[in-house]
Structures are given as structure tokens and as C-alpha cells.
Amino acid sequence: MQTSADAAHEEQPEPGASRELPWPMAARRAHRERLARDRVAQGAGATGAQWTRLIRRSKEKVREGLRSLQPWAWTLKRIGGLGRKCGAEPPRSGEAGRDPRLWGGGQFGAGTESYFSLLRFLLLLNVLASVLTACMVLLPTWLEGTPPGPPAPNASSPCGSYNPGSHGLVTFATELFNLLSGEGFLEWSPLFYGFYPPRPRLTITYLCAAFAIGLLYLLLILHRSVSGLKQTLLAESEALTRYSHRVFSAWNFGLSGEVHVRLRQRLILYELQVELEEARVRRKAAVRTLGQQARLWSVRLLVNLVVLALLGAAFYGVYWATKTTVELQNKPLIQRTPVLKLVVDYLPSIFISVVNFVLPPVFKLIAPLEGYTRSRQIVFILLRTVSLRLVSLLVLLVSLWSKITCGGDAEDNKCKTCGYNYQELPCWETRLGQEMYKLLLFDLLTGLAVILLIQFPRKLLCGLCPGALGRFARTQEFQVPDEVLGLIYAQTVVWVGSFFCPLLPLLNTVKFLLLFYLKKITLFSTCSPASRTFRASTVNFFFPLVLLLGLAISAVPVLYSIFLIPPSKLCGPFRGQSSIWVAIPESICKLPQMAQNFLFFLGTQAFAVPLLLISSILMAYTVALANSYGRLISELKRQIQTEAQNKVFLAQRAVALSSADRTL
């Protein structure tokens, strides 16, 4: 009976009504049970698929809702559009026609949009840092009572005296100069380090806030860098051909409006020009003789020597300006003249801004002499500009450290008593915070001056003078690399100064808000779309990498100050300590014994060595896995190339055979 049922099952695989089948009763019963099981399985599968679709749609709606809550989302769409990402579906029929900016139809392209996107990201970082500072520094300061006032004018100690604030009748001009320099009424305020009292809980929260904010910065920037790296690897991979995908699939048929069409044409044209130019440079390099190579490398060596000389002169100028400022501030004539005092206070900031304004155009001017491709020229220009901006800031800090620590000579008369130069810098932490405050403020003022005194008059001159003068002024373009590096420099200043000026992230938030709207007005009223863009790798990988570099550079002075320089004896929450970090071990010693043992175990070799071994094993496994994936990808690419060659060969054979048939 079972055999007949199996035979019937093999004869009739299609489902149907059991009673209509010419089978034995057992076979029809088995068929009916199988259909029931299939219906249950199909129902479960359909229910699972339905739940999967529902969850996916819910995630998409939540993602769209969060995207709509992002600030300035509409402005970014208007500037550069959303742009198509790998794997993204095109808009539904009619959507792109109703709003061409929904699909890469912005007025200025993705490069300009990347600047405003980075500005929004940095604004988020500063808002989060401001919230953490308010919760971990400002709130504990007032919860434990009103902070004490500044030291009395006649108060003295072995480390001298410290008299912040203004005394006597103060004129309006003096108050204005104090506002610009961070002195006077601002020097003893929550803006700077010296204001906060030496309370046990405040010292812990103050130090933990610095580390928590730094860790938050690192995690968010790493997340942005990794996502940008993924997009860069997809965009820069050679899985697609260099020209065909631009010719056949780069055009957006949902565009409407002459401005968007011309912008898209210009972008495609520039990409093709870059590819053709790089191919021409590579062909030229392949046939270059030994003498031509020697001449080219000599030119490159000379150009790099010139660049190093310019950078060295700039760094020495920053060092000289900082040293001169510290020496001139105590002169009686400077103290009596508010205008001279303000100029002396801003001398390092003025010099750094002038250097950052003059040298980048020089780098652009000499870059074509090196004979590199256009994309590599952009990378070299950006690297030199980044070095100029960040290292000049580092030189400023090294100059101040040299004054604080008496050039590293602990036996010097100025540093022997207290471990730092208490005669010239009685509260050196506040002095560092004031320098970063002035750099932030001067950067904002120079940005406003450039917009109001150069860009808007240039636009008016271009529109009112149609002749040679108007052509000389010509419509300006939004220089994305320079603007982005300016943002990164400003954020690095905030990272350096936030430990010594806790409210600096809040001030930078206000500055970035103002800067966004000023740049938006400037972009739409005075600028035209850039005739030359840069590749996706520059936007998605290089700029976040520079941001990480700025964070690493800013961590060096903060950690050096925390671990190695004695804190000021007359100001700040760590006064009276041998170092700022000492507060952490002292607080751990007040915990229960079990907690102490656990925390101290984390700093021993018994914990560090196994952690290092496990990390090394995981890293080796990850590298081996990545190498295997790389070999697999290379093999697949080789197979694709072989298939393409086979198709070309077959096509040639077919053409040859068809020609032979015609001749016969």
C-alpha cells in the first residue's frame, strides 16, 4: 500500500483535490496531509515575510522621520541634493519632476553640500559637549554653594599673587577691550578655568568631563570616518570602468531647470576632463626619459624645499609673536594704553590668520610645477595647508609651554618655587584659555570682515561694472577645501581650549550657527557653482581623517598639562595639587576596598598583557580575513577581465567568419 502511495505521489506531483485523484485511499490521505503541511508552511512563510516587510517599512519611516528632524535638511537639499548612493533606488515616477533637488539636483553640487554637512556635524559635537559641561562642571559648581570670589588684591603666597578682574572705575572702551581679550570681568567668570573652586567632587567631575567629551568626540568622528571610507571604497573601486559609467549612467533624467542641468553637465564634464588628464599624465610619465625624470625630480625637490622654508618661516613667526606678546604685556606703556594692549594680546592670532591667508594661495600657485595629476595636486595642497594651520597652532602652544615651564628648566628662579613661571603667568591655565578664546573670536571677526568687506563688494562690482573691471572682479566660487579646513582649524582650537575654557564649546556653537547663515547667504547671493570639483574620496575620507588628526593634535597639549605641568597654586579646582591627575588616585583611595582593588588591577600588567594579546589575535584575524576577501575580489576581477577578453575574441571571430562567408 505504501508503495502504491509513493508511486502515485511520483505520478502526480501537482497539488489538487484529493477526492478527484484516481489513487488508493492511503495515497489520497497522504496527499491531503502533505497539502495541509504545505499550506501551514506557506502561511508561516507568508506571515514571516509580511512581518519582515512591515519591520523594514517601519525602519524606513523612522529613518525618514529622523532625517526630517535634522537641522537644515531642506537647505542641504537645495545646495547639493541628496545624491545617489550605491544601492539606492531612484525616486518614484513624478517625484523628481516635482522636486529635482530630491535626486542630485542641487544648485551647487555635492562638494559644497559636504561643507554644510560637516558644519552641521561639528555643531552637533559642540552642542553635546556644552550639555556635558553644563551637567558635569557648571551644575556641581553651584550645587555645593556659591563659588568664592577672586583672591584679595593683597593676598600673597610663596607663588606670588593673582589679581584678576578690573579695579576702580572702568570705562566703556576698557570693558569692550576686556570682552575681546577675555580679561577684566571675564577673567574671573565661569568662562575660564581659574574661576572654579577647589572642591573634591568638582575636581573629579571636571576631569571626568574632559575625558568623557574627548571619548564622545572620538567615537562620533570614527563613526563618520568609517561610513565615509565605505563610500570612498565603493566610489573609487575599479569595478566600474572609468568612462562608460559616466557616459551611460551618470545623467539624471529627473532634473528640471536650466541651472540644475548645467550644473550636472559641468560636473560630468569635469570628471571626464580629470580622467583624460590623468591618463595623459600617466602616458607621458611612461615614456619619460631618464634625463626628464631627473629634471622633474629636481623641480619637485626644489618646490618642497621652498614649501618647507615657507612653513619654517611661518612657524618661527608664530613663536616670535607669542614670545613677544608675553614680554610686552607687562610693560607699563602697554598697560596704560588699552588699544596697544589689545593689539599686543592679539598679536599671535593676527600673525596666524595672516599666514593662513597668504600661504595657501602660494601653495596653489606652485603645485602645477611638480607635474602631478590634478587630483594629486589637490591632495598635496590640502596636506600643506593642513600642516600650516595645525602645526602653527601647535607652535603657539609650545611657545606658551616654554614660558610656563621656563623652557623646561626646573632650576630656573622663576619656576624653582612652584614648578611653573608664577611671576609672569600666575594662573597659566586661564592664560591658555584666553589664547584659545582670542583665536576663536578673531577667526569669527576675520570671517565677518571677509564676507562684508570683500565678497559682497566684489559681487556688487561684478554686477554693476560689465566692462573690464567687472571681468576682473568676476563671479567668485565657493572654495570648499579652504572652507572645510577653516572649520577643522576652528574646531581644533576649541578642542585644545575646552579644558582651560569650559564654555568654549558653547561659544563655538553660537559661532557655527552664525557662520552657517552667513555662509548660506553668501553662497546663494554672491557665489556661482564651482567649475572644478573634487572626488568623493576627498569629501568622504580625507576631511574626516584631517578632523581625526586635529583631535589627536589637540589631545597632546591637554594630556601634557594634565599629567606633567603642576597646576596653578592660586586658581582653579586643582590648586594645591602636585599635578592635575593626582585627583583621580586620591579619589580612588576613598572608595571601598573591592572597588580600589578592581580599579588598580585595570592598571597592572596582569590586565594589560592579556588585553594586548587578545587585541593582537583579533587584529591578526581581521587582517587575515581582509586579505582573503581581497584575494577573492582580485580573482573575481580577473575572471571578469577574462570574460570580457573572451567576448571580444568571439566578436572578432564572428566578424571574421561573416566576412569570409561574404567573400565565398
XYZ file of C-alpha atoms in Angstrom, residues 49 140 216 406 409 414 575:
7
model
C 7.622 37.764 5.023
C 28.230 70.729 40.584
C 32.471 61.179 22.660
C 60.827 78.237 31.916
C 64.452 74.227 33.310
C 61.042 81.752 38.135
C 45.133 74.332 43.208
